[in-house]
PDB file of C-alpha atoms in Angstrom:
ATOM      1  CA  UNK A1347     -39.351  89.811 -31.345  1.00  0.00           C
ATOM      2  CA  UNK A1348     -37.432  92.979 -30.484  1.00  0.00           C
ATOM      3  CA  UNK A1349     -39.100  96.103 -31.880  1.00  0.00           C
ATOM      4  CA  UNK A1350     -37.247  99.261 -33.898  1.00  0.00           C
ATOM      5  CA  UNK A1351     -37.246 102.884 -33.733  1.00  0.00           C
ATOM      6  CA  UNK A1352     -36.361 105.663 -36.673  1.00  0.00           C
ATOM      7  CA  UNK A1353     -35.406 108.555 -35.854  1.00  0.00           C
ATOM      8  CA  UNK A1354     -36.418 111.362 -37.267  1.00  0.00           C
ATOM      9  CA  UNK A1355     -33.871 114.435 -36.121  1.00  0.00           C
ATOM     10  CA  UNK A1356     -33.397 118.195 -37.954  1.00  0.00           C
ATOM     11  CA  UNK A1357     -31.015 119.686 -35.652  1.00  0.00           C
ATOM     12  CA  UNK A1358     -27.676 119.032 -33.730  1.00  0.00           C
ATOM     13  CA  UNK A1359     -29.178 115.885 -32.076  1.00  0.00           C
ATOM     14  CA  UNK A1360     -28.806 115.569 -28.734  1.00  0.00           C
ATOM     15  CA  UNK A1361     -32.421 114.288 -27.938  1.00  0.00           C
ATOM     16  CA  UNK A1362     -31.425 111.572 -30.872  1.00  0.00           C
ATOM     17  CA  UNK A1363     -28.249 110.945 -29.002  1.00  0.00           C
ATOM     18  CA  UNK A1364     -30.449 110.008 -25.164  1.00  0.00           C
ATOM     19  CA  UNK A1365     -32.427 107.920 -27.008  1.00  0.00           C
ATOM     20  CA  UNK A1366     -29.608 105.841 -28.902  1.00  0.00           C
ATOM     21  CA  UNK A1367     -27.691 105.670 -25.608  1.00  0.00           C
ATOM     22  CA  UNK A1368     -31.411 104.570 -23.550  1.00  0.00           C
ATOM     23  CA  UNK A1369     -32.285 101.676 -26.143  1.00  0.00           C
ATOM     24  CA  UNK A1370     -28.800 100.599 -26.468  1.00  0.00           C
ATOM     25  CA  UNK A1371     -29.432  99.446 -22.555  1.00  0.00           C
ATOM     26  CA  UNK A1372     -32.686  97.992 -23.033  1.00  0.00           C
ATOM     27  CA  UNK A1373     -34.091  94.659 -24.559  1.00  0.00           C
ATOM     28  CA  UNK A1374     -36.226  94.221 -27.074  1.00  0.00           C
ATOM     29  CA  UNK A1375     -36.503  97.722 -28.773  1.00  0.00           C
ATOM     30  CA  UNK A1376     -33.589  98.990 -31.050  1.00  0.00           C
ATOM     31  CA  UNK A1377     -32.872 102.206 -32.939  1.00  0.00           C
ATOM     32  CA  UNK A1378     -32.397 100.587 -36.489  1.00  0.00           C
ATOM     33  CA  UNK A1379     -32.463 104.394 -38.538  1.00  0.00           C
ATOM     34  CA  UNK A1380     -31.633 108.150 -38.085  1.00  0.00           C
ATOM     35  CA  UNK A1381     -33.119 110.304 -40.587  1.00  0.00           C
ATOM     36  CA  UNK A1382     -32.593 114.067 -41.574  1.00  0.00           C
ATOM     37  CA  UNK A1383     -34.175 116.415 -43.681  1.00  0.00           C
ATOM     38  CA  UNK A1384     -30.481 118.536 -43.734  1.00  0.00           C
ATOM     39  CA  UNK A1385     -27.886 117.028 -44.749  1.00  0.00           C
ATOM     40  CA  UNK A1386     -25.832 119.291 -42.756  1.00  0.00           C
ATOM     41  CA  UNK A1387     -27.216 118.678 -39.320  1.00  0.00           C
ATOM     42  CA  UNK A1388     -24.610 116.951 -36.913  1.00  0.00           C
ATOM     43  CA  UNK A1389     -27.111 114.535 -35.931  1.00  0.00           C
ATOM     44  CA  UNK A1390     -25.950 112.920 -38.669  1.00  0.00           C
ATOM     45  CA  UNK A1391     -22.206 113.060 -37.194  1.00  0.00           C
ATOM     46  CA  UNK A1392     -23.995 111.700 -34.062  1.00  0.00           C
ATOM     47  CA  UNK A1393     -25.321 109.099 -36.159  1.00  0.00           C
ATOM     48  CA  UNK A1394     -22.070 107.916 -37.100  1.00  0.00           C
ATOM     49  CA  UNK A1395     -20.103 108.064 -34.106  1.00  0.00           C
ATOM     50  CA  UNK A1396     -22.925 106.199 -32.305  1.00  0.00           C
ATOM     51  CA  UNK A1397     -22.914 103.868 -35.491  1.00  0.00           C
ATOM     52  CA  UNK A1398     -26.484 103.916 -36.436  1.00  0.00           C
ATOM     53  CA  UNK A1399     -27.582 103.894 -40.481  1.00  0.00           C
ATOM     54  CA  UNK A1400     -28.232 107.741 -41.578  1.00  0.00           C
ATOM     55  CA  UNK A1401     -29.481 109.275 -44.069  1.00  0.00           C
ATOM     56  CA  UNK A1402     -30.989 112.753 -45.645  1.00  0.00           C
ATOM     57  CA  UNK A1403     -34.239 112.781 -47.605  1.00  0.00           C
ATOM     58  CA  UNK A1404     -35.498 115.233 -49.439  1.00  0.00           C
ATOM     59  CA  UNK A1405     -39.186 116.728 -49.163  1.00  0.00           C
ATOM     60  CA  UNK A1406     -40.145 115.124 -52.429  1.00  0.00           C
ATOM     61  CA  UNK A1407     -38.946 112.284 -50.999  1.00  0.00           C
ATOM     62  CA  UNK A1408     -40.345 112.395 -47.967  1.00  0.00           C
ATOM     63  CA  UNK A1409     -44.319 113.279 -48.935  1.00  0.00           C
ATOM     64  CA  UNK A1410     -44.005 110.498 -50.945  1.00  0.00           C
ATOM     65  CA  UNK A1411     -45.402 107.435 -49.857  1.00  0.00           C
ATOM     66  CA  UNK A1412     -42.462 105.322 -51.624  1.00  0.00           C
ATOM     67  CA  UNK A1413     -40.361 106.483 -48.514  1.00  0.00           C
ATOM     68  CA  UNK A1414     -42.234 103.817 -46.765  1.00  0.00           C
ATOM     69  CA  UNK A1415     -40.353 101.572 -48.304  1.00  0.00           C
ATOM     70  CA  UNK A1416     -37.166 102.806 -46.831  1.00  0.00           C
ATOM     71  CA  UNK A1417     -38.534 102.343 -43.388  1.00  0.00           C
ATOM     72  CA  UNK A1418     -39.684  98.866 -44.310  1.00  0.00           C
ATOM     73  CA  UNK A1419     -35.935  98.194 -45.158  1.00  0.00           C
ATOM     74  CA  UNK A1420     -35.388  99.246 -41.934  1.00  0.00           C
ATOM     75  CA  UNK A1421     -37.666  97.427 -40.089  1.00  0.00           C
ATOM     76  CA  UNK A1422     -39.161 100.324 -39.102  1.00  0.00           C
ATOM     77  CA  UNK A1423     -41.887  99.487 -36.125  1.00  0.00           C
ATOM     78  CA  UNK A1424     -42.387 103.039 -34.311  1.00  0.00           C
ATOM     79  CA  UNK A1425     -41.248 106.776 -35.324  1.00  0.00           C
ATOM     80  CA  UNK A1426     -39.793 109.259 -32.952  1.00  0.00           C
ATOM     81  CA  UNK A1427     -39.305 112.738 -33.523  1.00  0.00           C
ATOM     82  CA  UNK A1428     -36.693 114.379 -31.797  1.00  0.00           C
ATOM     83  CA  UNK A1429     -36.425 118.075 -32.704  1.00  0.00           C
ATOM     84  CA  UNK A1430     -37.692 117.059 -37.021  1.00  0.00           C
ATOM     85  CA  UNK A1431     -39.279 120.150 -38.416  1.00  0.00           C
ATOM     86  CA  UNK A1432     -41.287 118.994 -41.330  1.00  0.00           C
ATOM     87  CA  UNK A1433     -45.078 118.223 -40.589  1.00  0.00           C
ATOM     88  CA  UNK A1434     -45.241 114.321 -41.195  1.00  0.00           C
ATOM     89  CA  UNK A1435     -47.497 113.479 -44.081  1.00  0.00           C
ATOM     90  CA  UNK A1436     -50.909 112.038 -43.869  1.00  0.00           C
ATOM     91  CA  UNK A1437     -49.768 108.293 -45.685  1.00  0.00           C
ATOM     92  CA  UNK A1438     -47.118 107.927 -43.110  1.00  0.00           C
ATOM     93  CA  UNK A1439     -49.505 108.828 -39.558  1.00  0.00           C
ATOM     94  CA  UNK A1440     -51.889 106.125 -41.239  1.00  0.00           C
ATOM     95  CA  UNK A1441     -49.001 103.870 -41.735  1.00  0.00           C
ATOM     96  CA  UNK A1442     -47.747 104.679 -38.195  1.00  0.00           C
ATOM     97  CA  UNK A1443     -51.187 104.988 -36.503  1.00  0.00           C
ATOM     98  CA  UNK A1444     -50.668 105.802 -32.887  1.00  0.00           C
ATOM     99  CA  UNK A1445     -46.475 104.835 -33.339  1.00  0.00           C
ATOM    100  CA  UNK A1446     -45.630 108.483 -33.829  1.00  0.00           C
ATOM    101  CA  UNK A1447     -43.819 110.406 -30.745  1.00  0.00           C
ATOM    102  CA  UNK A1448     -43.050 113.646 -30.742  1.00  0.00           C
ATOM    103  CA  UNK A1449     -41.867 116.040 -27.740  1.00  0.00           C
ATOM    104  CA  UNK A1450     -42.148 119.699 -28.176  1.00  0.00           C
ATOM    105  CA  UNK A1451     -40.617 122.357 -25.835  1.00  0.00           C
ATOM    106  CA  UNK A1452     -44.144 123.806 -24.172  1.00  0.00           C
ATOM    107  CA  UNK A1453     -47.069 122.923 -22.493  1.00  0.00           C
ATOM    108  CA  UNK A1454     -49.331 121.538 -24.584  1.00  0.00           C
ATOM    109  CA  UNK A1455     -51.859 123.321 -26.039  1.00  0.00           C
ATOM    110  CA  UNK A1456     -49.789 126.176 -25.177  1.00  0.00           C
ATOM    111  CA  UNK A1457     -47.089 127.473 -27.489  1.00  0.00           C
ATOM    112  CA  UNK A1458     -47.497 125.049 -30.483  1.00  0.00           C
ATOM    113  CA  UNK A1459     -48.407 124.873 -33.832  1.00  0.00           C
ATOM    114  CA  UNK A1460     -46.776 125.851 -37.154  1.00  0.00           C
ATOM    115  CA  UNK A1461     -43.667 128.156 -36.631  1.00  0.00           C
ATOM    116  CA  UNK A1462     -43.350 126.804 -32.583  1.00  0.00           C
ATOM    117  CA  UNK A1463     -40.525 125.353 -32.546  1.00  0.00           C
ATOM    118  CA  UNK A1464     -36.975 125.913 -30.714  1.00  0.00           C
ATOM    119  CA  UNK A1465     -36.156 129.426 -29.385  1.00  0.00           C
ATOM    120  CA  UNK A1466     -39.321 130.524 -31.368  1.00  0.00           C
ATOM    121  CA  UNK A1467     -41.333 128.624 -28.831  1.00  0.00           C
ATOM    122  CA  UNK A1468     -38.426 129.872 -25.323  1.00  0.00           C
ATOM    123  CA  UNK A1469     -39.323 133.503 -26.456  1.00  0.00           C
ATOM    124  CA  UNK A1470     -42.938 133.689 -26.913  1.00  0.00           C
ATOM    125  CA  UNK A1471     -43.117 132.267 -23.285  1.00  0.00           C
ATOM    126  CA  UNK A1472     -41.135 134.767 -21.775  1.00  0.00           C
ATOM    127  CA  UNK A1473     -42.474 137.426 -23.901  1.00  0.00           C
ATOM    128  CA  UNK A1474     -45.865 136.506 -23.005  1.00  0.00           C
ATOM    129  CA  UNK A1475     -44.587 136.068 -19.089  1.00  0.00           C
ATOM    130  CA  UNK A1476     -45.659 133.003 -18.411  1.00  0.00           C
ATOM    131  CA  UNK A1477     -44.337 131.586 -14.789  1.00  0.00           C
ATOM    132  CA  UNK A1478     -43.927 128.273 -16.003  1.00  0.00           C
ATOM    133  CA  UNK A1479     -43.029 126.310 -19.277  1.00  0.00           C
ATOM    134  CA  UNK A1480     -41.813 122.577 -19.997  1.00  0.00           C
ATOM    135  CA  UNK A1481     -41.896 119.647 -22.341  1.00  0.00           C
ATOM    136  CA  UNK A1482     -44.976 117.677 -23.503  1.00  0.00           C
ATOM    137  CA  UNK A1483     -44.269 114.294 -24.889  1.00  0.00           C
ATOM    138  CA  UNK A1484     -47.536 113.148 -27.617  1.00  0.00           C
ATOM    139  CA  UNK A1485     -48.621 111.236 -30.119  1.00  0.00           C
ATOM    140  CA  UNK A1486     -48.313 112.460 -33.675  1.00  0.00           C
ATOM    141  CA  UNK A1487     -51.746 113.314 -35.910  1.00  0.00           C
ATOM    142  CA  UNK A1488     -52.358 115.236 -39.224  1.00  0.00           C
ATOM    143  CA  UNK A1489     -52.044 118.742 -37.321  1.00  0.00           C
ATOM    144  CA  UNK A1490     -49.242 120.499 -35.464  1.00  0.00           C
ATOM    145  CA  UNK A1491     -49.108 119.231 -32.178  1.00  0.00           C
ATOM    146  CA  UNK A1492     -52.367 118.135 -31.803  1.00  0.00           C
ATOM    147  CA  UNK A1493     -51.871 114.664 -30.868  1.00  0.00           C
ATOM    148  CA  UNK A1494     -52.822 112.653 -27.527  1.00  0.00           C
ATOM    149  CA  UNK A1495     -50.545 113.951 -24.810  1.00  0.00           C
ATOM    150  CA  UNK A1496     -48.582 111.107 -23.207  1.00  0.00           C
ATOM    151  CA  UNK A1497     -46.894 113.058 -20.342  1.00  0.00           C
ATOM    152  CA  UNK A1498     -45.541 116.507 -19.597  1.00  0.00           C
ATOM    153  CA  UNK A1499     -43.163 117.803 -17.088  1.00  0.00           C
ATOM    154  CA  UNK A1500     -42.381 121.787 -16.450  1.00  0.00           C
ATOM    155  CA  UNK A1501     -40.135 124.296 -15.039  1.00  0.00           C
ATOM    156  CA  UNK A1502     -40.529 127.484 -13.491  1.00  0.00           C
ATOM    157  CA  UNK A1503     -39.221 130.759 -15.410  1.00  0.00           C
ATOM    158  CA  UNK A1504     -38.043 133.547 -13.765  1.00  0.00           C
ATOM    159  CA  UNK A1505     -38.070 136.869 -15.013  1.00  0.00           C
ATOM    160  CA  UNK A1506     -34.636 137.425 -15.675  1.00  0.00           C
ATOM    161  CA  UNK A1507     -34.829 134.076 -17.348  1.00  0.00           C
ATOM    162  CA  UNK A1508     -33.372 134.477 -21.318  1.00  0.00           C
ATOM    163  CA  UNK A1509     -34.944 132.213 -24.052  1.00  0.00           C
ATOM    164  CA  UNK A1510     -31.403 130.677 -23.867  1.00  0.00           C
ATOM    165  CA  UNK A1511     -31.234 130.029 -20.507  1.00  0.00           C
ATOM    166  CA  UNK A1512     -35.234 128.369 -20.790  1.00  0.00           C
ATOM    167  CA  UNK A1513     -34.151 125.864 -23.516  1.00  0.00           C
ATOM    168  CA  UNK A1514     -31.225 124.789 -21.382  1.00  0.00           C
ATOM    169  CA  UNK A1515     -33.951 123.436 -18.257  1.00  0.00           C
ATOM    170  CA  UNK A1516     -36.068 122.731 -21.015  1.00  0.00           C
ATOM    171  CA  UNK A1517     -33.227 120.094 -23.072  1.00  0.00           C
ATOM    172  CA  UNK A1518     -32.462 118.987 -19.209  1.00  0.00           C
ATOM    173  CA  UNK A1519     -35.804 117.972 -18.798  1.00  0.00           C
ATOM    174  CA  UNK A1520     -35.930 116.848 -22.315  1.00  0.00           C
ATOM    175  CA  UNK A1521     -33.156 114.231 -21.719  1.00  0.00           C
ATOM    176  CA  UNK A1522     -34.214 113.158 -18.023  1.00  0.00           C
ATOM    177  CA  UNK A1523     -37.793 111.624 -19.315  1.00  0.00           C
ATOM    178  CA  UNK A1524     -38.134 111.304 -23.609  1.00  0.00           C
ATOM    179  CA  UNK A1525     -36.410 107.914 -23.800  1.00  0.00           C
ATOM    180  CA  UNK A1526     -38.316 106.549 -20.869  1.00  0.00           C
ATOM    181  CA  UNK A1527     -41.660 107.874 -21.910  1.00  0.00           C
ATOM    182  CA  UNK A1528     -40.642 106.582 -25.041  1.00  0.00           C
ATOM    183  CA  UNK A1529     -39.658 102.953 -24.192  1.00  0.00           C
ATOM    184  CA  UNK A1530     -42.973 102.770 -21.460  1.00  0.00           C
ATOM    185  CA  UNK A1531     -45.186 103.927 -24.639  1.00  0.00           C
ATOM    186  CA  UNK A1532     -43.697 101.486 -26.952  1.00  0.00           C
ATOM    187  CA  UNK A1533     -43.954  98.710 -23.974  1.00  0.00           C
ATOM    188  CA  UNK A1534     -47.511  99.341 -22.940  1.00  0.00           C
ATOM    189  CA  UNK A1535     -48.676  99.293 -26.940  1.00  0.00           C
ATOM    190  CA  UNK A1536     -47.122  96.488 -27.251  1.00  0.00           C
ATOM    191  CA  UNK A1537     -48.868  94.303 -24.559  1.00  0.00           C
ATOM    192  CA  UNK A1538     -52.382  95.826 -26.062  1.00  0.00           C
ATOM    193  CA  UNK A1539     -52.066  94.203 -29.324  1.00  0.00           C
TER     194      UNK A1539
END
């Protein structure tokens, strides 16, 4: 029985985008959903050129639990948050127990929390000079990055390094290992249960 992703995106996308193109090549797990919490965010455009269902909730929507019965519509078997900025709500990390993955642009416990996100997250690093930074890939629980780390990877910073020039090795390591992770994750659950 093949297995389906949502996707849960804020922002242009492009993580969204790897993992589309990554589970359009493997068997048995499918992206059946892309949501957004802005309706003006060109995942959505992503969404539609990559033809995937879309759509835009609203936070009354969304910290409701009836929205679990839009992911039930959609078949909904794991959650996987590519660059979504709203904390998830505690019915939907019960409904999802250990099926939420996140990946956030530092080093774990480094650098996260509420308010760590994007180019907040690429310049407290360098203001801080830190030699190194990277991406840790985790499960999702009721606080901000909190969750059981699944994997990291990092890069060194140098210091002439920009916050813009961080979040460009940062997305490149972003791309190279969140749909694997991802897919090995779902795989290895699977065969537990």
């Amino acid at each position: 029985m093949d297995l389906n992703i949502a996707i849960f995106a804020s922002g242009s996308g492009t993580n969204a985008e790897q993992l589309v193109k990554h589970f359009s090549q493997v068997d048995g797990i499918n992206t059946s959903v892309i949501l957004s919490n802005k309706p003006e965010a060109y995942v959505l455009e992503r969404a539609k050129k990559l033809g995937i269902p879309s759509f835009t909730c609203s936070k009354t929507e969304f910290i409701s639990s009836a929205f679990l019965k839009v992911l039930a519509r959609h078949e909904v078997d794991y959650i996987v948050l590519a660059g979504f900025l709203w904390k998830i709500p505690d019915y939907l990390i019960q409904a999802f127990e250990n099926k939420i993955i996140n990946i956030h642009p530092s080093l774990l416990p480094k650098y996260g929390g509420k308010g760590m996100y994007g180019s907040h997250v690429h310049e407290a690093v360098i203001a801080q000079k830190e030699k190194t930074s990277g991406i840790t890939i985790h499960l999702v629980n009721e606080k901000y990055d909190d969750g059981r780390i699944l994997f990291q990877a990092s890069c060194d910073i140098s210091p002439e390094d920009t916050p813009d020039a961080l979040a460009s090795r940062i997305h490149a390591l972003e791309h190279q290992y969140f749909p694997q992770i991802v897919e090995d994750y779902i795989r290895d659950s699977t065969l537990k249960t």
